[in-house]
Short mmCIF file of C-alpha atoms and ligand atoms in Angstrom, two decimals:
data_model
loop_
_atom_site.label_atom_id
_atom_site.label_comp_id
_atom_site.label_asym_id
_atom_site.label_seq_id
_atom_site.Cartn_x
_atom_site.Cartn_y
_atom_site.Cartn_z
CA UNK A 1192 112.59 -54.21 -59.80
CA UNK A 1193 112.92 -53.38 -63.48
CA UNK A 1194 112.50 -49.70 -64.30
CA UNK A 1195 112.98 -47.29 -67.19
CA UNK A 1196 113.55 -43.54 -66.83
CA UNK A 1197 112.34 -41.63 -69.85
CA UNK A 1198 112.65 -37.93 -70.60
CA UNK A 1199 114.45 -35.36 -72.73
CA UNK A 1200 118.13 -34.50 -72.30
CA UNK A 1201 118.44 -32.47 -69.11
CA UNK A 1202 115.19 -33.70 -67.55
CA UNK A 1203 117.06 -35.02 -64.52
CA UNK A 1204 117.31 -38.73 -65.38
CA UNK A 1205 120.90 -39.18 -64.23
CA UNK A 1206 120.28 -37.17 -61.05
CA UNK A 1207 117.26 -39.26 -60.07
CA UNK A 1208 118.77 -42.54 -61.29
CA UNK A 1209 121.54 -42.30 -58.71
CA UNK A 1210 119.00 -42.04 -55.87
CA UNK A 1211 116.55 -44.67 -57.12
CA UNK A 1212 119.35 -47.14 -57.71
CA UNK A 1213 120.65 -46.65 -54.15
CA UNK A 1214 117.14 -47.02 -52.69
CA UNK A 1215 116.32 -50.31 -54.44
CA UNK A 1216 119.90 -51.57 -54.57
CA UNK A 1217 119.75 -52.10 -58.31
CA UNK A 1218 122.33 -50.87 -60.82
CA UNK A 1219 121.56 -47.75 -62.78
CA UNK A 1220 122.51 -48.38 -66.38
CA UNK A 1221 123.15 -45.36 -68.56
CA UNK A 1222 123.91 -46.03 -72.21
CA UNK A 1223 125.28 -42.48 -72.50
CA UNK A 1224 127.76 -43.14 -69.65
CA UNK A 1225 128.82 -46.43 -71.25
CA UNK A 1226 129.43 -44.72 -74.58
CA UNK A 1227 131.41 -41.89 -72.96
CA UNK A 1228 133.55 -44.45 -71.16
CA UNK A 1229 134.22 -46.28 -74.44
CA UNK A 1230 135.17 -43.00 -76.11
CA UNK A 1231 137.53 -42.13 -73.26
CA UNK A 1232 139.24 -45.51 -73.64
CA UNK A 1233 139.12 -45.28 -77.46
CA UNK A 1234 137.80 -48.81 -77.81
CA UNK A 1235 136.39 -49.98 -81.15
CA UNK A 1236 132.89 -49.15 -79.90
CA UNK A 1237 134.13 -45.74 -78.72
CA UNK A 1238 135.46 -44.93 -82.16
CA UNK A 1239 132.22 -46.10 -83.78
CA UNK A 1240 129.96 -43.89 -81.64
CA UNK A 1241 132.08 -40.76 -81.19
CA UNK A 1242 130.84 -38.86 -84.23
CA UNK A 1243 127.16 -39.48 -83.54
CA UNK A 1244 127.44 -38.27 -79.97
CA UNK A 1245 129.41 -35.14 -80.75
CA UNK A 1246 126.78 -34.16 -83.32
CA UNK A 1247 123.94 -34.87 -80.90
CA UNK A 1248 122.58 -37.65 -83.12
CA UNK A 1249 121.50 -41.05 -81.84
CA UNK A 1250 123.88 -43.97 -82.03
CA UNK A 1251 122.55 -46.70 -84.42
CA UNK A 1252 120.20 -49.18 -82.74
CA UNK A 1253 122.42 -52.27 -83.36
CA UNK A 1254 125.31 -50.74 -81.43
CA UNK A 1255 123.05 -49.72 -78.57
CA UNK A 1256 121.32 -53.09 -78.32
CA UNK A 1257 124.68 -54.83 -78.26
CA UNK A 1258 126.02 -52.96 -75.24
CA UNK A 1259 122.73 -53.17 -73.36
CA UNK A 1260 122.54 -56.96 -73.80
CA UNK A 1261 126.15 -57.25 -72.66
CA UNK A 1262 125.54 -55.10 -69.61
CA UNK A 1263 122.34 -56.91 -68.60
CA UNK A 1264 124.19 -60.22 -68.71
CA UNK A 1265 126.24 -59.08 -65.68
CA UNK A 1266 125.30 -60.76 -62.37
CA UNK A 1267 124.54 -57.47 -60.57
CA UNK A 1268 121.29 -57.19 -62.56
CA UNK A 1269 119.84 -60.33 -60.92
CA UNK A 1270 117.48 -58.25 -58.74
CA UNK A 1271 116.64 -55.84 -61.52
CA UNK A 1272 117.93 -52.61 -63.00
CA UNK A 1273 117.10 -49.03 -63.77
CA UNK A 1274 117.68 -47.94 -67.36
CA UNK A 1275 118.60 -44.30 -67.93
CA UNK A 1276 118.69 -43.23 -71.58
CA UNK A 1277 117.58 -46.53 -73.06
CA UNK A 1278 115.41 -47.26 -75.00
CA UNK A 1279 115.40 -44.11 -77.10
CA UNK A 1280 113.62 -45.27 -80.25
CA UNK A 1281 110.57 -47.46 -80.85
CA UNK A 1282 112.69 -50.19 -82.52
CA UNK A 1283 114.93 -50.25 -79.41
CA UNK A 1284 111.86 -50.62 -77.19
CA UNK A 1285 110.48 -53.42 -79.35
CA UNK A 1286 113.80 -55.25 -79.34
CA UNK A 1287 114.01 -54.80 -75.57
CA UNK A 1288 110.50 -56.23 -75.11
CA UNK A 1289 111.55 -59.31 -77.06
CA UNK A 1290 114.68 -59.62 -74.95
CA UNK A 1291 112.64 -59.48 -71.71
CA UNK A 1292 110.04 -61.92 -73.03
CA UNK A 1293 112.75 -64.44 -73.87
CA UNK A 1294 113.99 -64.23 -70.30
CA UNK A 1295 110.44 -64.47 -68.95
CA UNK A 1296 110.78 -61.00 -67.41
CA UNK A 1297 108.72 -57.85 -67.55
CA UNK A 1298 109.02 -54.18 -66.61
CA UNK A 1299 107.54 -52.83 -63.38
CA UNK A 1300 107.24 -49.20 -64.48
CA UNK A 1301 108.38 -46.52 -66.89
CA UNK A 1302 108.86 -43.10 -65.33
CA UNK A 1303 108.52 -40.06 -67.57
CA UNK A 1304 110.27 -36.91 -66.35
CA UNK A 1305 108.50 -34.02 -68.05
CA UNK A 1306 110.31 -30.66 -68.45
CA UNK A 1307 109.71 -27.80 -70.93
CA UNK A 1308 112.32 -27.23 -73.64
CA UNK A 1309 113.31 -23.68 -72.49
CA UNK A 1310 114.24 -25.02 -69.07
CA UNK A 1311 116.21 -27.88 -70.64
CA UNK A 1312 118.54 -25.52 -72.47
CA UNK A 1313 119.41 -23.74 -69.20
CA UNK A 1314 119.86 -27.05 -67.42
CA UNK A 1315 122.16 -28.52 -70.03
CA UNK A 1316 124.31 -25.44 -70.51
CA UNK A 1317 124.82 -25.24 -66.73
CA UNK A 1318 125.44 -28.96 -66.24
CA UNK A 1319 128.84 -30.05 -64.95
CA UNK A 1320 129.83 -33.67 -64.47
CA UNK A 1321 132.58 -35.37 -62.52
CA UNK A 1322 135.21 -36.68 -64.90
CA UNK A 1323 135.95 -39.48 -62.47
CA UNK A 1324 132.62 -40.79 -61.05
CA UNK A 1325 130.02 -39.18 -63.34
CA UNK A 1326 128.18 -37.36 -60.52
CA UNK A 1327 125.98 -34.57 -61.90
CA UNK A 1328 126.06 -30.91 -60.81
CA UNK A 1329 124.61 -27.61 -61.99
CA UNK A 1330 126.22 -24.17 -61.79
CA UNK A 1331 123.06 -22.69 -60.23
CA UNK A 1332 120.76 -25.42 -58.91
CA UNK A 1333 123.24 -28.00 -57.66
CA UNK A 1334 126.59 -26.42 -56.92
CA UNK A 1335 129.57 -28.39 -55.72
CA UNK A 1336 131.03 -27.42 -52.32
CA UNK A 1337 134.51 -26.59 -53.58
CA UNK A 1338 134.57 -24.98 -57.04
CA UNK A 1339 135.38 -27.45 -59.82
CA UNK A 1340 135.82 -30.41 -57.45
CA UNK A 1341 133.43 -33.36 -57.02
CA UNK A 1342 131.84 -33.57 -53.52
CA UNK A 1343 131.90 -37.36 -53.67
CA UNK A 1344 135.33 -38.29 -55.02
CA UNK A 1345 137.36 -35.06 -55.40
CA UNK A 1346 137.42 -35.63 -59.18
CA UNK A 1347 137.49 -32.70 -61.60
CA UNK A 1348 134.18 -31.28 -62.86
CA UNK A 1349 133.90 -30.71 -66.59
CA UNK A 1350 131.33 -29.61 -69.14
CA UNK A 1351 130.29 -32.33 -71.60
CA UNK A 1352 131.08 -31.35 -75.18
CA UNK A 1353 127.56 -32.23 -76.29
CA UNK A 1354 126.20 -29.77 -73.70
CA UNK A 1355 127.38 -26.76 -75.72
CA UNK A 1356 124.35 -24.87 -76.98
CA UNK A 1357 124.60 -25.70 -80.70
CA UNK A 1358 124.50 -29.45 -80.01
CA UNK A 1359 121.85 -29.10 -77.30
CA UNK A 1360 119.32 -27.73 -79.81
CA UNK A 1361 119.89 -30.69 -82.08
CA UNK A 1362 119.59 -33.19 -79.22
CA UNK A 1363 116.24 -31.69 -78.23
CA UNK A 1364 115.01 -31.95 -81.84
CA UNK A 1365 116.23 -35.56 -82.02
CA UNK A 1366 114.37 -36.31 -78.79
CA UNK A 1367 111.09 -34.95 -80.15
CA UNK A 1368 111.44 -36.85 -83.40
CA UNK A 1369 112.81 -40.20 -82.26
CA UNK A 1370 112.19 -40.66 -78.53
CA UNK A 1371 108.87 -38.91 -77.82
CA UNK A 1372 106.89 -41.70 -79.59
CA UNK A 1373 108.02 -43.99 -76.77
CA UNK A 1374 105.74 -42.20 -74.32
CA UNK A 1375 102.73 -43.41 -76.23
CA UNK A 1376 104.31 -46.84 -76.60
CA UNK A 1377 104.66 -47.33 -72.83
CA UNK A 1378 101.36 -45.60 -72.11
CA UNK A 1379 99.61 -48.19 -74.24
CA UNK A 1380 101.47 -50.92 -72.40
CA UNK A 1381 100.02 -49.50 -69.15
CA UNK A 1382 103.48 -48.95 -67.67
CA UNK A 1383 104.01 -45.20 -67.83
CA UNK A 1384 103.59 -42.59 -65.14
CA UNK A 1385 104.57 -38.95 -65.45
CA UNK A 1386 106.35 -36.76 -62.94
CA UNK A 1387 106.75 -32.98 -63.26
CA UNK A 1388 110.53 -32.69 -63.53
CA UNK A 1389 110.59 -28.92 -63.03
CA UNK A 1390 110.10 -29.32 -59.28
CA UNK A 1391 113.06 -29.38 -56.87
CA UNK A 1392 115.21 -32.53 -57.07
CA UNK A 1393 113.96 -33.93 -53.75
CA UNK A 1394 110.28 -33.40 -54.65
CA UNK A 1395 110.75 -35.11 -58.01
CA UNK A 1396 112.38 -38.01 -56.17
CA UNK A 1397 109.48 -38.31 -53.67
CA UNK A 1398 106.93 -38.41 -56.49
CA UNK A 1399 108.91 -41.05 -58.36
CA UNK A 1400 109.07 -43.23 -55.25
CA UNK A 1401 105.34 -42.83 -54.61
CA UNK A 1402 104.59 -43.75 -58.23
CA UNK A 1403 106.79 -46.84 -58.14
CA UNK A 1404 105.38 -48.04 -54.82
CA UNK A 1405 101.80 -47.62 -56.06
CA UNK A 1406 102.66 -49.78 -59.04
CA UNK A 1407 104.49 -52.57 -57.28
CA UNK A 1408 102.36 -52.46 -54.14
CA UNK A 1409 105.26 -52.01 -51.70
P1 ADP B 923 119.55 -36.07 -67.81
O1 ADP B 923 120.28 -37.28 -67.30
O2 ADP B 923 118.08 -36.32 -67.97
O3 ADP B 923 120.16 -35.51 -69.07
P2 ADP B 923 120.67 -34.67 -65.48
O4 ADP B 923 120.27 -35.50 -64.31
O5 ADP B 923 122.07 -34.77 -65.94
O6 ADP B 923 119.64 -34.93 -66.72
O7 ADP B 923 120.32 -33.15 -65.14
C1 ADP B 923 120.58 -32.09 -66.06
C2 ADP B 923 121.02 -30.83 -65.29
O8 ADP B 923 119.91 -30.31 -64.56
C3 ADP B 923 122.12 -31.10 -64.27
O9 ADP B 923 122.98 -29.98 -64.26
C4 ADP B 923 121.36 -31.26 -62.95
O10 ADP B 923 122.16 -30.89 -61.83
C5 ADP B 923 120.19 -30.32 -63.14
N1 ADP B 923 118.95 -30.80 -62.50
C6 ADP B 923 118.50 -32.09 -62.43
N2 ADP B 923 117.30 -32.15 -61.81
C7 ADP B 923 116.97 -30.87 -61.49
C8 ADP B 923 115.83 -30.26 -60.82
N3 ADP B 923 114.79 -31.00 -60.40
N4 ADP B 923 115.85 -28.92 -60.66
C9 ADP B 923 116.88 -28.17 -61.10
N5 ADP B 923 117.98 -28.67 -61.72
C10 ADP B 923 118.03 -30.00 -61.92
P1 ADP B 924 121.27 -37.00 -72.00
O1 ADP B 924 120.59 -37.72 -70.89
O2 ADP B 924 121.86 -35.71 -71.59
O3 ADP B 924 120.49 -36.93 -73.25
P2 ADP B 924 122.92 -39.35 -72.47
O4 ADP B 924 124.12 -39.43 -71.64
O5 ADP B 924 121.77 -40.22 -72.15
O6 ADP B 924 122.52 -37.82 -72.52
O7 ADP B 924 123.30 -39.64 -74.00
C1 ADP B 924 124.34 -38.96 -74.64
C2 ADP B 924 124.38 -39.36 -76.10
O8 ADP B 924 124.67 -40.76 -76.20
C3 ADP B 924 123.09 -39.17 -76.88
O9 ADP B 924 122.96 -37.86 -77.38
C4 ADP B 924 123.24 -40.20 -78.00
O10 ADP B 924 124.15 -39.73 -78.99
C5 ADP B 924 123.95 -41.35 -77.30
N1 ADP B 924 122.99 -42.34 -76.74
C6 ADP B 924 122.82 -42.64 -75.42
N2 ADP B 924 121.87 -43.59 -75.27
C7 ADP B 924 121.42 -43.89 -76.52
C8 ADP B 924 120.44 -44.78 -77.03
N3 ADP B 924 119.69 -45.56 -76.22
N4 ADP B 924 120.26 -44.82 -78.38
C9 ADP B 924 120.99 -44.05 -79.21
N5 ADP B 924 121.92 -43.19 -78.79
C10 ADP B 924 122.15 -43.10 -77.47
ZN1 ZN B 925 133.15 -37.66 -58.55
#
């Protein structure tokens, strides 16, 4: 199963990715998580991408394509993968199509999570993430059991620096300008289906599963 989750920052991609990946037993690959890990470790890549991310700009395509190719070369992707946050530009999508074609592979579906911008601002400013395992919480809609502590691993919950309001506005503008054209791109390829991401987390998940199963005939 090869899937892409598309949608603006805060649409719920990470939240849904965790569930879909567990259901199909495929790794969920988040370019954002990989970049944050590299920044934490201060690797060369981390230093190269840090400024872009803190400003809410996109990381240059070459850097993104490099880490994606490296990650997809890992053996755990043999049965497929779910991409969260990649591709994010038309050139990334085109390069990814070439990569798949070379391997004789194709995508099963592209899921678009649609959420209005006003809701996204509230979602992102209330988002908290586990510093240790990356699990996603929200101060109103998905509270942790013990304040500030991850339900899954007891790690500390933090607010991402790029979730402060000033950067959020820029990220939403960047999405409209650079990522939105991908919806058309995958629509024309006959791969896209849309889910209303403003519904409760479990309802969104059900609709995603129904959409995937319709497409792959499972
Ligand atoms: P993305 O990966 O698309 O940026 P996240 O999965 O991190 O989005 O979700 C953004 C925020 O919104 C998080 O705080 C998350 O807990 C919350 N959230 C996700 N899905 C929903 C939903 N369906 N309803 C309400 N809040 C949600
Ligand atoms: P969100 O889902 O909240 O938008 P991500 O964790 O996916 O956040 O991404 C965080 C940041 O990492 C982005 O704002 C961007 O700077 C960078 N990034 C992640 N994926 C890509 C990508 N495919 N292309 C360019 N930049 C990316
Ligand atoms: Zn955790």
